Amino acid sequence: MTDKPVGVGIIGVGGIALEHMKALRASSQLRLIGVTDMDIGRASEVAHLERCESYPDVADMLAAEEVEAVIVCTPNFSHAELGRQVLEADKHLLMEKPLAMHAADAAQLAEMAAQRGLALAVGHSHRFSDQGIAISEVIESGAIGTPRFVRIVMNGGWIWPGWQAWVLNPEASGGHSLHNGVHLSDLASWWIGEPAESVFSVGQKATSAALGIYDYLVMELSFPSGATAVCEVSRGERPRGASFLEMTVVGSEGVLSREWDANGLLMWNEAGIEAPAPDGTGLRVFVRELESFAAAVRGQGQVTPPVSAAVHAVQVAEASERSLALGQTVRITDISKKDASATGEQA
Ligand SMILES: NC(=O)c1ccc[n+]([C@@H]2O[C@H](COP(=O)([O-])OP(=O)(O)OC[C@H]3O[C@@H](n4cnc5c(N)ncnc54)[C@H](O)[C@@H]3O)[C@@H](O)[C@H]2O)c1
């Protein structure tokens, strides 16, 4: 046991890495040792600003003894390979969500981390939001009884500007089910208290019919207990600054609800938005996420969410994309069996 800050390296210093770096500055439990990016100029610039090392490539970062843990902040399609490299180098890993593009890769990373005794956390950041934690605590208290229905709406303004080209390419992002859908399905499974067993999804190409992904997506999840969840996620709203966050949990004894205008949001238009930003999206979300990871690295706690939940989120997303393609309900267990057989494992 040591109180020394966990030495951290970051791979990929694009949009979300900036949030992690802000959080690292705000926490005494971790210390940024260095960064690397395939855009070497960007890595040098960030390293200069953060007063840390700039490694020419991933191998150099992984060879650095001071780097005990790595945060991977690269596009989704690179997660499986980079994750394997980090774990093979015996470094703890905080993988940005999703854990991998495919459930078989996600399960393999989970297995590798377990075998090597390494902490493997996945950036399901909504688990650390004020409302996410508060809803979980009320459910745990028993005040609303057994949850039987969850509805989550996370709708944001137009994908342009903001989304990188790789997000719009389903081969690179895994589609919207994987890119953002994992946040919602993970919250639903967490609050309901069990993994989902099937999913039916519908989508729209709201911003443009030419999109390769569904920027508006609804996933209906069914759970073994009979509970259900509706997860609506969009980046196709107008005006561009739009941001809805709505959460409802109906239990056997009561209802929990966070209305979209919980902060007094009554009207919006192109001229502006008359409400504060949705709660829970600020710096403290990432500080909590990183400090929870640091505690797991130091053997003082478990990662949040458990790795099995992060693997499940990928399974749900794969099943959801399949449901979109087939227009029918897809059983999530069937997907994991398919993945397992693809890698020669026993289902
Ligand atoms: N938790 C959240 O709420 C949240 C929010 C946004 C993004 N994300 C996740 O974070 C990840 C990154 O998203 P982003 O929006 O920051 O992407 P981005 O495109 O802004 O940045 C990615 C960076 O990674 C670099 N990169 C790409 N491949 C690399 C490789 N093989 N080696 C080294 N560097 C590489 C790119 O040059 C770029 O600087 C994605 O997995 C995304 O799903 C999570």
GROMACS .gro file of C-alpha atoms and ligand atoms in nm:
model
  391
    1MET     CA    1   0.000   0.000   0.000
    2THR     CA    2   0.136   0.344  -0.096
    3ASP     CA    3   0.006   0.698  -0.103
    4LYS     CA    4   0.230   0.788  -0.398
    5PRO     CA    5   0.024   0.928  -0.688
    6VAL     CA    6  -0.035   0.674  -0.963
    7GLY     CA    7   0.192   0.756  -1.260
    8VAL     CA    8  -0.025   0.786  -1.571
    9GLY     CA    9   0.038   0.788  -1.944
   10ILE     CA   10  -0.226   0.890  -2.200
   11ILE     CA   11  -0.248   0.743  -2.550
   12GLY     CA   12  -0.438   0.974  -2.787
   13VAL     CA   13  -0.468   1.340  -2.691
   14GLY     CA   14  -0.787   1.445  -2.873
   15GLY     CA   15  -1.118   1.566  -2.729
   16ILE     CA   16  -1.180   1.340  -2.432
   17ALA     CA   17  -0.815   1.333  -2.326
   18LEU     CA   18  -0.849   1.703  -2.243
   19GLU     CA   19  -1.112   1.612  -1.980
   20HIS     CA   20  -0.883   1.348  -1.832
   21MET     CA   21  -0.591   1.593  -1.822
   22LYS     CA   22  -0.804   1.855  -1.644
   23ALA     CA   23  -0.908   1.591  -1.392
   24LEU     CA   24  -0.546   1.478  -1.346
   25ARG     CA   25  -0.449   1.835  -1.265
   26ALA     CA   26  -0.729   1.850  -1.007
   27SER     CA   27  -0.639   1.525  -0.829
   28SER     CA   28  -0.345   1.450  -0.601
   29GLN     CA   29  -0.398   1.075  -0.641
   30LEU     CA   30  -0.263   1.049  -0.995
   31ARG     CA   31   0.013   1.223  -1.185
   32LEU     CA   32   0.045   1.264  -1.561
   33ILE     CA   33   0.387   1.131  -1.662
   34GLY     CA   34   0.354   1.159  -2.038
   35VAL     CA   35   0.144   1.142  -2.352
   36THR     CA   36   0.168   0.994  -2.698
   37ASP     CA   37  -0.038   1.041  -3.013
   38MET     CA   38  -0.002   0.928  -3.373
   39ASP     CA   39  -0.002   1.304  -3.441
   40ILE     CA   40   0.342   1.366  -3.293
   41GLY     CA   41   0.311   1.743  -3.318
   42ARG     CA   42  -0.009   1.737  -3.115
   43ALA     CA   43   0.152   1.515  -2.850
   44SER     CA   44   0.448   1.756  -2.820
   45GLU     CA   45   0.218   2.056  -2.792
   46VAL     CA   46   0.010   1.890  -2.519
   47ALA     CA   47   0.321   1.770  -2.335
   48HIS     CA   48   0.455   2.125  -2.337
   49LEU     CA   49   0.131   2.262  -2.190
   50GLU     CA   50   0.102   1.983  -1.933
   51ARG     CA   51   0.476   1.988  -1.852
   52CYS     CA   52   0.507   1.616  -1.906
   53GLU     CA   53   0.689   1.376  -2.139
   54SER     CA   54   0.600   1.335  -2.505
   55TYR     CA   55   0.670   0.978  -2.613
   56PRO     CA   56   0.730   0.918  -2.984
   57ASP     CA   57   0.513   0.606  -2.980
   58VAL     CA   58   0.314   0.368  -2.764
   59ALA     CA   59   0.607   0.126  -2.717
   60ASP     CA   60   0.821   0.406  -2.573
   61MET     CA   61   0.548   0.503  -2.330
   62LEU     CA   62   0.497   0.144  -2.221
   63ALA     CA   63   0.872   0.104  -2.163
   64ALA     CA   64   0.872   0.391  -1.912
   65GLU     CA   65   0.889   0.257  -1.557
   66GLU     CA   66   0.720   0.563  -1.406
   67VAL     CA   67   0.409   0.493  -1.616
   68GLU     CA   68   0.213   0.252  -1.396
   69ALA     CA   69  -0.122   0.301  -1.564
   70VAL     CA   70  -0.241   0.406  -1.908
   71ILE     CA   71  -0.555   0.587  -2.019
   72VAL     CA   72  -0.645   0.500  -2.379
   73CYS     CA   73  -0.829   0.791  -2.545
   74THR     CA   74  -0.811   0.685  -2.910
   75PRO     CA   75  -1.096   0.602  -3.153
   76ASN     CA   76  -1.304   0.293  -3.077
   77PHE     CA   77  -1.158   0.070  -3.349
   78SER     CA   78  -0.810   0.095  -3.194
   79HIS     CA   79  -0.914  -0.008  -2.841
   80ALA     CA   80  -0.869  -0.384  -2.861
   81GLU     CA   81  -0.516  -0.374  -3.001
   82LEU     CA   82  -0.393  -0.089  -2.780
   83GLY     CA   83  -0.557  -0.251  -2.477
   84ARG     CA   84  -0.369  -0.575  -2.543
   85GLN     CA   85  -0.040  -0.387  -2.575
   86VAL     CA   86  -0.094  -0.199  -2.248
   87LEU     CA   87  -0.186  -0.514  -2.052
   88GLU     CA   88   0.099  -0.714  -2.206
   89ALA     CA   89   0.334  -0.443  -2.076
   90ASP     CA   90   0.185  -0.506  -1.727
   91LYS     CA   91   0.037  -0.159  -1.696
   92HIS     CA   92  -0.302  -0.092  -1.539
   93LEU     CA   93  -0.555   0.026  -1.794
   94LEU     CA   94  -0.835   0.281  -1.805
   95MET     CA   95  -0.990   0.229  -2.146
   96GLU     CA   96  -1.221   0.497  -2.275
   97LYS     CA   97  -1.560   0.349  -2.358
   98PRO     CA   98  -1.635   0.120  -2.534
   99LEU     CA   99  -1.396  -0.145  -2.401
  100ALA     CA  100  -1.369  -0.284  -2.757
  101MET     CA  101  -1.561  -0.292  -3.084
  102HIS     CA  102  -1.655  -0.658  -3.042
  103ALA     CA  103  -1.763  -0.858  -2.739
  104ALA     CA  104  -1.500  -1.128  -2.800
  105ASP     CA  105  -1.220  -0.869  -2.783
  106ALA     CA  106  -1.376  -0.708  -2.476
  107ALA     CA  107  -1.394  -1.045  -2.301
  108GLN     CA  108  -1.033  -1.118  -2.396
  109LEU     CA  109  -0.911  -0.791  -2.244
  110ALA     CA  110  -1.107  -0.864  -1.926
  111GLU     CA  111  -0.950  -1.208  -1.908
  112MET     CA  112  -0.597  -1.073  -1.967
  113ALA     CA  113  -0.632  -0.813  -1.692
  114ALA     CA  114  -0.767  -1.071  -1.446
  115GLN     CA  115  -0.485  -1.317  -1.521
  116ARG     CA  116  -0.219  -1.049  -1.475
  117GLY     CA  117  -0.376  -0.897  -1.165
  118LEU     CA  118  -0.413  -0.558  -1.334
  119ALA     CA  119  -0.687  -0.302  -1.283
  120LEU     CA  120  -0.899  -0.264  -1.597
  121ALA     CA  121  -1.150   0.019  -1.579
  122VAL     CA  122  -1.369   0.142  -1.865
  123GLY     CA  123  -1.474   0.506  -1.905
  124HIS     CA  124  -1.848   0.470  -1.845
  125SER     CA  125  -1.835   0.822  -1.710
  126HIS     CA  126  -2.210   0.856  -1.646
  127ARG     CA  127  -2.164   0.613  -1.357
  128PHE     CA  128  -1.982   0.901  -1.185
  129SER     CA  129  -2.235   1.179  -1.254
  130ASP     CA  130  -2.428   1.332  -0.965
  131GLN     CA  131  -2.759   1.205  -1.099
  132GLY     CA  132  -2.623   0.859  -1.184
  133ILE     CA  133  -2.493   0.813  -0.830
  134ALA     CA  134  -2.805   0.964  -0.667
  135ILE     CA  135  -3.040   0.735  -0.861
  136SER     CA  136  -2.832   0.431  -0.768
  137GLU     CA  137  -2.832   0.533  -0.399
  138VAL     CA  138  -3.211   0.579  -0.390
  139ILE     CA  139  -3.260   0.237  -0.554
  140GLU     CA  140  -3.015   0.080  -0.307
  141SER     CA  141  -3.208   0.238  -0.017
  142GLY     CA  142  -3.519   0.043  -0.124
  143ALA     CA  143  -3.728   0.362  -0.129
  144ILE     CA  144  -3.878   0.286  -0.472
  145GLY     CA  145  -3.884  -0.091  -0.433
  146THR     CA  146  -3.769  -0.313  -0.719
  147PRO     CA  147  -3.696  -0.124  -1.044
  148ARG     CA  148  -3.908  -0.256  -1.330
  149PHE     CA  149  -3.882   0.016  -1.593
  150VAL     CA  150  -3.603   0.259  -1.684
  151ARG     CA  151  -3.619   0.535  -1.940
  152ILE     CA  152  -3.311   0.735  -2.031
  153VAL     CA  153  -3.299   1.014  -2.286
  154MET     CA  154  -2.963   1.164  -2.380
  155ASN     CA  155  -3.023   1.380  -2.681
  156GLY     CA  156  -2.776   1.634  -2.810
  157GLY     CA  157  -2.753   1.884  -3.093
  158TRP     CA  158  -2.632   1.821  -3.444
  159ILE     CA  159  -2.324   1.608  -3.490
  160TRP     CA  160  -2.159   1.889  -3.682
  161PRO     CA  161  -1.946   2.043  -3.556
  162GLY     CA  162  -1.811   1.814  -3.291
  163TRP     CA  163  -1.804   1.460  -3.417
  164GLN     CA  164  -1.487   1.345  -3.586
  165ALA     CA  165  -1.505   1.165  -3.919
  166TRP     CA  166  -1.424   0.831  -3.755
  167VAL     CA  167  -1.738   0.848  -3.539
  168LEU     CA  168  -1.953   0.870  -3.852
  169ASN     CA  169  -1.790   0.562  -4.000
  170PRO     CA  170  -1.958   0.251  -3.855
  171GLU     CA  171  -1.647   0.045  -3.929
  172ALA     CA  172  -1.444   0.275  -3.703
  173SER     CA  173  -1.694   0.362  -3.430
  174GLY     CA  174  -1.920   0.057  -3.423
  175GLY     CA  175  -2.225   0.277  -3.492
  176HIS     CA  176  -2.422   0.482  -3.243
  177SER     CA  177  -2.518   0.178  -3.032
  178LEU     CA  178  -2.155   0.133  -2.945
  179HIS     CA  179  -2.035   0.490  -2.952
  180ASN     CA  180  -2.294   0.646  -2.720
  181GLY     CA  181  -2.547   0.368  -2.665
  182VAL     CA  182  -2.314   0.193  -2.418
  183HIS     CA  183  -2.354   0.481  -2.172
  184LEU     CA  184  -2.732   0.434  -2.157
  185SER     CA  185  -2.749   0.055  -2.163
  186ASP     CA  186  -2.488   0.044  -1.886
  187LEU     CA  187  -2.691   0.280  -1.666
  188ALA     CA  188  -3.008   0.079  -1.729
  189SER     CA  189  -2.842  -0.254  -1.639
  190TRP     CA  190  -2.681  -0.095  -1.333
  191TRP     CA  191  -3.005   0.050  -1.198
  192ILE     CA  192  -3.216  -0.257  -1.282
  193GLY     CA  193  -2.947  -0.472  -1.125
  194GLU     CA  194  -2.894  -0.737  -1.394
  195PRO     CA  195  -2.764  -0.775  -1.750
  196ALA     CA  196  -3.014  -0.734  -2.034
  197GLU     CA  197  -3.119  -1.042  -2.231
  198SER     CA  198  -3.255  -0.893  -2.553
  199VAL     CA  199  -3.270  -0.568  -2.748
  200PHE     CA  200  -3.489  -0.418  -3.018
  201SER     CA  201  -3.357  -0.099  -3.179
  202VAL     CA  202  -3.485   0.156  -3.425
  203GLY     CA  203  -3.292   0.450  -3.568
  204GLN     CA  204  -3.317   0.758  -3.783
  205LYS     CA  205  -3.060   0.949  -3.984
  206ALA     CA  206  -3.185   1.281  -3.853
  207THR     CA  207  -2.899   1.510  -3.950
  208SER     CA  208  -2.866   1.372  -4.302
  209ALA     CA  209  -2.994   1.072  -4.494
  210ALA     CA  210  -2.639   1.030  -4.622
  211LEU     CA  211  -2.507   0.932  -4.278
  212GLY     CA  212  -2.349   0.589  -4.234
  213ILE     CA  213  -2.478   0.566  -3.876
  214TYR     CA  214  -2.812   0.632  -3.707
  215ASP     CA  215  -2.759   0.959  -3.522
  216TYR     CA  216  -3.099   0.907  -3.354
  217LEU     CA  217  -3.132   0.572  -3.184
  218VAL     CA  218  -3.381   0.402  -2.952
  219MET     CA  219  -3.286   0.074  -2.785
  220GLU     CA  220  -3.554  -0.123  -2.601
  221LEU     CA  221  -3.396  -0.363  -2.355
  222SER     CA  222  -3.558  -0.662  -2.185
  223PHE     CA  223  -3.421  -0.815  -1.866
  224PRO     CA  224  -3.454  -1.169  -1.727
  225SER     CA  225  -3.664  -1.046  -1.432
  226GLY     CA  226  -3.922  -0.900  -1.673
  227ALA     CA  227  -3.795  -0.544  -1.626
  228THR     CA  228  -3.758  -0.330  -1.938
  229ALA     CA  229  -3.571  -0.017  -2.039
  230VAL     CA  230  -3.601   0.237  -2.319
  231CYS     CA  231  -3.278   0.413  -2.406
  232GLU     CA  232  -3.305   0.707  -2.645
  233VAL     CA  233  -2.983   0.866  -2.763
  234SER     CA  234  -2.941   1.125  -3.032
  235ARG     CA  235  -2.702   1.370  -3.186
  236GLY     CA  236  -2.954   1.492  -3.439
  237GLU     CA  237  -3.146   1.764  -3.251
  238ARG     CA  238  -3.192   2.129  -3.336
  239PRO     CA  239  -3.071   2.376  -3.235
  240ARG     CA  240  -2.710   2.261  -3.247
  241GLY     CA  241  -2.659   2.344  -2.878
  242ALA     CA  242  -2.951   2.126  -2.770
  243SER     CA  243  -2.892   1.898  -2.474
  244PHE     CA  244  -3.165   1.685  -2.316
  245LEU     CA  245  -3.100   1.458  -2.024
  246GLU     CA  246  -3.399   1.275  -1.886
  247MET     CA  247  -3.402   0.978  -1.654
  248THR     CA  248  -3.692   0.782  -1.507
  249VAL     CA  249  -3.684   0.471  -1.294
  250VAL     CA  250  -4.019   0.314  -1.209
  251GLY     CA  251  -4.003   0.076  -0.917
  252SER     CA  252  -4.257  -0.146  -0.744
  253GLU     CA  253  -4.291   0.115  -0.467
  254GLY     CA  254  -4.232   0.446  -0.636
  255VAL     CA  255  -4.086   0.650  -0.920
  256LEU     CA  256  -3.760   0.840  -0.962
  257SER     CA  257  -3.752   1.105  -1.231
  258ARG     CA  258  -3.514   1.364  -1.358
  259GLU     CA  259  -3.705   1.575  -1.609
  260TRP     CA  260  -3.519   1.728  -1.903
  261ASP     CA  261  -3.590   2.077  -1.765
  262ALA     CA  262  -3.484   1.987  -1.412
  263ASN     CA  263  -3.260   2.291  -1.398
  264GLY     CA  264  -3.534   2.530  -1.501
  265LEU     CA  265  -3.495   2.484  -1.876
  266LEU     CA  266  -3.824   2.610  -2.020
  267MET     CA  267  -3.747   2.714  -2.376
  268TRP     CA  268  -3.468   2.697  -2.631
  269ASN     CA  269  -3.403   2.825  -2.981
  270GLU     CA  270  -3.116   2.904  -3.214
  271ALA     CA  271  -3.051   3.221  -3.018
  272GLY     CA  272  -2.946   3.033  -2.712
  273ILE     CA  273  -3.036   2.794  -2.440
  274GLU     CA  274  -3.206   2.915  -2.124
  275ALA     CA  275  -3.067   2.669  -1.876
  276PRO     CA  276  -2.745   2.568  -1.712
  277ALA     CA  277  -2.560   2.274  -1.861
  278PRO     CA  278  -2.697   1.938  -1.753
  279ASP     CA  279  -2.566   1.850  -1.409
  280GLY     CA  280  -2.301   1.589  -1.363
  281THR     CA  281  -2.110   1.659  -1.682
  282GLY     CA  282  -1.846   1.873  -1.516
  283LEU     CA  283  -1.494   1.817  -1.395
  284ARG     CA  284  -1.596   1.615  -1.089
  285VAL     CA  285  -1.727   1.332  -1.308
  286PHE     CA  286  -1.378   1.269  -1.445
  287VAL     CA  287  -1.204   1.332  -1.112
  288ARG     CA  288  -1.429   1.069  -0.952
  289GLU     CA  289  -1.366   0.828  -1.240
  290LEU     CA  290  -0.988   0.870  -1.217
  291GLU     CA  291  -0.976   0.851  -0.838
  292SER     CA  292  -1.186   0.535  -0.842
  293PHE     CA  293  -0.938   0.389  -1.094
  294ALA     CA  294  -0.640   0.499  -0.878
  295ALA     CA  295  -0.792   0.325  -0.576
  296ALA     CA  296  -0.827   0.003  -0.779
  297VAL     CA  297  -0.466   0.033  -0.899
  298ARG     CA  298  -0.357   0.063  -0.535
  299GLY     CA  299  -0.568  -0.238  -0.439
  300GLN     CA  300  -0.800  -0.019  -0.230
  301GLY     CA  301  -1.122  -0.085  -0.421
  302GLN     CA  302  -1.285  -0.241  -0.723
  303VAL     CA  303  -1.312  -0.070  -1.061
  304THR     CA  304  -1.642   0.097  -1.153
  305PRO     CA  305  -1.819  -0.037  -1.344
  306PRO     CA  306  -1.709  -0.397  -1.295
  307VAL     CA  307  -1.533  -0.521  -1.610
  308SER     CA  308  -1.813  -0.772  -1.669
  309ALA     CA  309  -2.056  -0.479  -1.703
  310ALA     CA  310  -1.829  -0.311  -1.960
  311VAL     CA  311  -1.811  -0.637  -2.159
  312HIS     CA  312  -2.189  -0.666  -2.137
  313ALA     CA  313  -2.230  -0.310  -2.269
  314VAL     CA  314  -2.036  -0.412  -2.582
  315GLN     CA  315  -2.254  -0.723  -2.620
  316VAL     CA  316  -2.569  -0.510  -2.597
  317ALA     CA  317  -2.431  -0.264  -2.854
  318GLU     CA  318  -2.342  -0.540  -3.100
  319ALA     CA  319  -2.688  -0.690  -3.059
  320SER     CA  320  -2.844  -0.346  -3.103
  321GLU     CA  321  -2.660  -0.283  -3.431
  322ARG     CA  322  -2.775  -0.625  -3.548
  323SER     CA  323  -3.132  -0.543  -3.449
  324LEU     CA  324  -3.113  -0.222  -3.653
  325ALA     CA  325  -2.997  -0.421  -3.955
  326LEU     CA  326  -3.253  -0.703  -3.917
  327GLY     CA  327  -3.549  -0.500  -3.790
  328GLN     CA  328  -3.615  -0.755  -3.518
  329THR     CA  329  -3.542  -0.832  -3.155
  330VAL     CA  330  -3.199  -0.984  -3.095
  331ARG     CA  331  -3.117  -1.198  -2.792
  332ILE     CA  332  -2.798  -1.078  -2.629
  333THR     CA  333  -2.692  -1.424  -2.515
  334ASP     CA  334  -2.700  -1.537  -2.881
  335ILE     CA  335  -2.450  -1.267  -2.969
  336SER     CA  336  -2.207  -1.366  -2.695
  337LYS     CA  337  -2.232  -1.732  -2.802
  338LYS     CA  338  -2.154  -1.630  -3.158
  339ASP     CA  339  -1.856  -1.427  -3.037
  340ALA     CA  340  -1.731  -1.707  -2.815
  341SER     CA  341  -1.749  -1.961  -3.097
  342ALA     CA  342  -1.569  -1.718  -3.328
  343THR     CA  343  -1.270  -1.729  -3.093
  344GLY     CA  344  -1.289  -2.103  -3.041
  345GLU     CA  345  -1.400  -2.064  -2.677
  346GLN     CA  346  -1.675  -2.264  -2.510
  347ALA     CA  347  -2.004  -2.071  -2.509
  348LIG     N1  348  -1.661   0.903  -2.165
  348LIG     C1  349  -1.712   0.989  -2.248
  348LIG     O1  350  -1.809   1.053  -2.218
  348LIG     C2  351  -1.649   1.007  -2.384
  348LIG     C3  352  -1.672   1.124  -2.457
  348LIG     C4  353  -1.609   1.139  -2.581
  348LIG     C5  354  -1.529   1.036  -2.632
  348LIG     N2  355  -1.513   0.922  -2.559
  348LIG     C6  356  -1.430   0.810  -2.610
  348LIG     O2  357  -1.293   0.855  -2.612
  348LIG     C7  358  -1.224   0.801  -2.723
  348LIG     C8  359  -1.160   0.914  -2.802
  348LIG     O3  360  -1.260   1.001  -2.849
  348LIG     P1  361  -1.224   1.154  -2.886
  348LIG     O4  362  -1.354   1.219  -2.912
  348LIG     O5  363  -1.131   1.210  -2.787
  348LIG     O6  364  -1.147   1.130  -3.025
  348LIG     P2  365  -1.055   1.232  -3.106
  348LIG     O7  366  -1.066   1.192  -3.248
  348LIG     O8  367  -1.086   1.372  -3.064
  348LIG     O9  368  -0.907   1.201  -3.052
  348LIG     C9  369  -0.842   1.078  -3.074
  348LIG    C10  370  -0.691   1.102  -3.069
  348LIG    O10  371  -0.627   0.975  -3.075
  348LIG    C11  372  -0.518   0.984  -3.167
  348LIG     N3  373  -0.495   0.847  -3.216
  348LIG    C12  374  -0.574   0.774  -3.298
  348LIG     N4  375  -0.525   0.649  -3.313
  348LIG    C13  376  -0.412   0.644  -3.239
  348LIG    C14  377  -0.317   0.541  -3.215
  348LIG     N5  378  -0.329   0.420  -3.269
  348LIG     N6  379  -0.210   0.571  -3.135
  348LIG    C15  380  -0.196   0.694  -3.080
  348LIG     N7  381  -0.284   0.795  -3.101
  348LIG    C16  382  -0.391   0.770  -3.178
  348LIG    C17  383  -0.563   1.084  -3.272
  348LIG    O11  384  -0.455   1.141  -3.342
  348LIG    C18  385  -0.639   1.186  -3.185
  348LIG    O12  386  -0.554   1.288  -3.135
  348LIG    C19  387  -1.328   0.721  -2.802
  348LIG    O13  388  -1.318   0.586  -2.769
  348LIG    C20  389  -1.461   0.775  -2.755
  348LIG    O14  390  -1.563   0.676  -2.761
  348LIG    C21  391  -1.569   0.907  -2.437
   0.00000   0.00000   0.00000
